[in-house]
Structures are given as structure tokens and as C-alpha cells.
XYZ file of C-alpha atoms in Angstrom:
117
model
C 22.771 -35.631 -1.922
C 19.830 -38.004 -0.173
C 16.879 -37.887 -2.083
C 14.378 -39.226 0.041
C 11.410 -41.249 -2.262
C 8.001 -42.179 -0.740
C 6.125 -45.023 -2.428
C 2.308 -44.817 -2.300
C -0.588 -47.479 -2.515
C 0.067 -50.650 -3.738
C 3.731 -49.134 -4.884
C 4.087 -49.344 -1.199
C 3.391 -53.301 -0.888
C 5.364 -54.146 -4.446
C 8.598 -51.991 -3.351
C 7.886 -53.454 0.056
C 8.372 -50.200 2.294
C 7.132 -46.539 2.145
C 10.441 -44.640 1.866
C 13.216 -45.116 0.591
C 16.627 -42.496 0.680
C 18.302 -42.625 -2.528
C 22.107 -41.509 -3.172
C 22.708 -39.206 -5.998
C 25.255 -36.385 -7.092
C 24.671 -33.106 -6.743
C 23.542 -32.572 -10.429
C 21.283 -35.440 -10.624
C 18.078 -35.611 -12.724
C 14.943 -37.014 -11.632
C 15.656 -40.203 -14.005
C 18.999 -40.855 -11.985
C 16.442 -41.543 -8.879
C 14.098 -43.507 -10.961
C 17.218 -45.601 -12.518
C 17.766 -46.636 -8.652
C 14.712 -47.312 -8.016
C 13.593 -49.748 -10.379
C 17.040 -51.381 -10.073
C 16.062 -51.981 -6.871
C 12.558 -52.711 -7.264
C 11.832 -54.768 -10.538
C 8.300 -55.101 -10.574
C 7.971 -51.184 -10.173
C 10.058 -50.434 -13.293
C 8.103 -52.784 -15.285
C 4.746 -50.329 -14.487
C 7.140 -47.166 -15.533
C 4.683 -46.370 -18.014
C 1.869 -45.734 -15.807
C 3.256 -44.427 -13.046
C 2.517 -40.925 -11.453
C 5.825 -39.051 -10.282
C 6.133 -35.542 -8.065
C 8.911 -34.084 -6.800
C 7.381 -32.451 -4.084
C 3.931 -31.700 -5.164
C 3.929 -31.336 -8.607
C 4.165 -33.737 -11.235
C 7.527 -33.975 -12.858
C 9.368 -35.197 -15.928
C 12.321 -37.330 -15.199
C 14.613 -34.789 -16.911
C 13.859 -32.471 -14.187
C 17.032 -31.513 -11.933
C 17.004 -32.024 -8.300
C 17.687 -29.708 -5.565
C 18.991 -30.214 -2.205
C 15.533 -30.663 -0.321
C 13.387 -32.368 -3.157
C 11.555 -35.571 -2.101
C 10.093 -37.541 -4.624
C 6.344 -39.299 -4.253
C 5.897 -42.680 -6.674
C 2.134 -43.659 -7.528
C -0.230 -45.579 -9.601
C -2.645 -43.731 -11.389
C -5.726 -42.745 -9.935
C -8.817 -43.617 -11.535
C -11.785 -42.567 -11.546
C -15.235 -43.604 -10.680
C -18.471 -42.825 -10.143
C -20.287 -40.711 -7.590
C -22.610 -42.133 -4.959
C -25.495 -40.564 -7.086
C -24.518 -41.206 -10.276
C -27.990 -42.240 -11.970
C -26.404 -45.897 -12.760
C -25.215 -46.556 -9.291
C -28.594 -45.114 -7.552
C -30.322 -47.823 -9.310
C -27.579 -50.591 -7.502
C -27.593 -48.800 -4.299
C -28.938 -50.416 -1.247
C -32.651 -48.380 -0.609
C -31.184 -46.184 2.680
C -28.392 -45.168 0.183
C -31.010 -44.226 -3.273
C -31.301 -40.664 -3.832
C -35.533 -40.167 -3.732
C -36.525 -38.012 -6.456
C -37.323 -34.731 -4.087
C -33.663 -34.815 -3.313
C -32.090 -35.020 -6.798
C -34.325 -32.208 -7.872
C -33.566 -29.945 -4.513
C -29.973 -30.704 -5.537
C -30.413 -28.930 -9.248
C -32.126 -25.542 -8.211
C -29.991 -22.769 -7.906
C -29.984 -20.546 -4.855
C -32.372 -17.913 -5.050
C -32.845 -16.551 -1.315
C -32.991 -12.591 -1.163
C -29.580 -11.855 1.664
C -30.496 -8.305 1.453
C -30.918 -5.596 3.906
């Protein structure tokens, strides 16, 4: 079976493409794919530890089995970061971009209009 494998972000510039179809046997594991992969791409098996895998979209364990169909997504983790109006980066934002007080209040009252009839 052809297991196609999609490599995203900078996975995409280290394994130097954005898909790649993979040969397995019928009865092959998610790990079998990942054992070709970072065979064939060195510098993605030595971030194995941090790397995000789905088959399809949902996370998977490389002991998962693959079916006829699967396609497999390799990431980096995503971080996270702050918001635009996050109270430490209002205070770095360019003035256009700074929350004024009136909105940042306006933001935190609840929604009290009557929709009655």
C-alpha cells in the first residue's frame, strides 16, 4: 500500500518537499512509515521527540495500524503566544494597535440587551 505523508512548516524545508508516498505492506504500523521517513530524512528523525503526527486528522501513536486510504501529516509543535491584547503586549504595541481603556472594559461586560417580544 502507498501511504502518502505530507510534511508541514519548516518539516517542509528540512525534508525538502511537501509530500512524500511511502511503500508499506498491507499490515503496516504507523512506525513502519516513520522508520522510512527519517531514513530518508535525517535531520527529521533527530526532532522525533517533538514532532506532531496525524493520520488523517487526529493525532496518532506510531503503533497505530494503517488502512488503505490513511495519509499521514508530520509537524513541529505549535506554540503558543500571546494575544494582540494581552496586557504585556498592549504596552509594546505601536499606539493605532493599543487597546484604549473604553475598549478593554466594553470587551468584559456581558450581554444584557432584552431580545424579547
Amino acid at each position: 500500500m502507498t501511504v502518502p505523508v505530507h510534511f508541514w512548516s519548516y518539516f517542509r524545508d528540512l525534508a525538502g518537499t511537501a509530500r512524500l508516498d511511502v511503500d508499506v505492506p498491507d499490515t503496516a504500523k504507523l512506525e513502519d512509515v516513520l522508520r522510512v521517513v527519517y531514513a530518508l530524512h535525517p535531520k527529521l528523525g533527530a526532532l522525533r521527540n517533538s514532532t506532531l503526527i496525524a493520520v488523517g486528522v487526529d493525532y496518532a501513536s506510531a503503533d497505530q495500524v494503517l488502512r488503505p486510504g490513511d495519509e499521514v501529516s508530520i509537524f513541529p509543535p505549535v506554540h503558543g503566544g500571546l494575544t494582540l491584547f494581552s496586557p504585556s503586549h498592549a504596552r509594546n504595541a505601536p499606539p493605532h494597535r493599543r487597546p484604549d481603556r473604553r475598549t478593554r472594559a466594553r470587551r468584559r461586560q456581558p450581554d444584557v440587551r432584552w431580545h424579547g417580544g
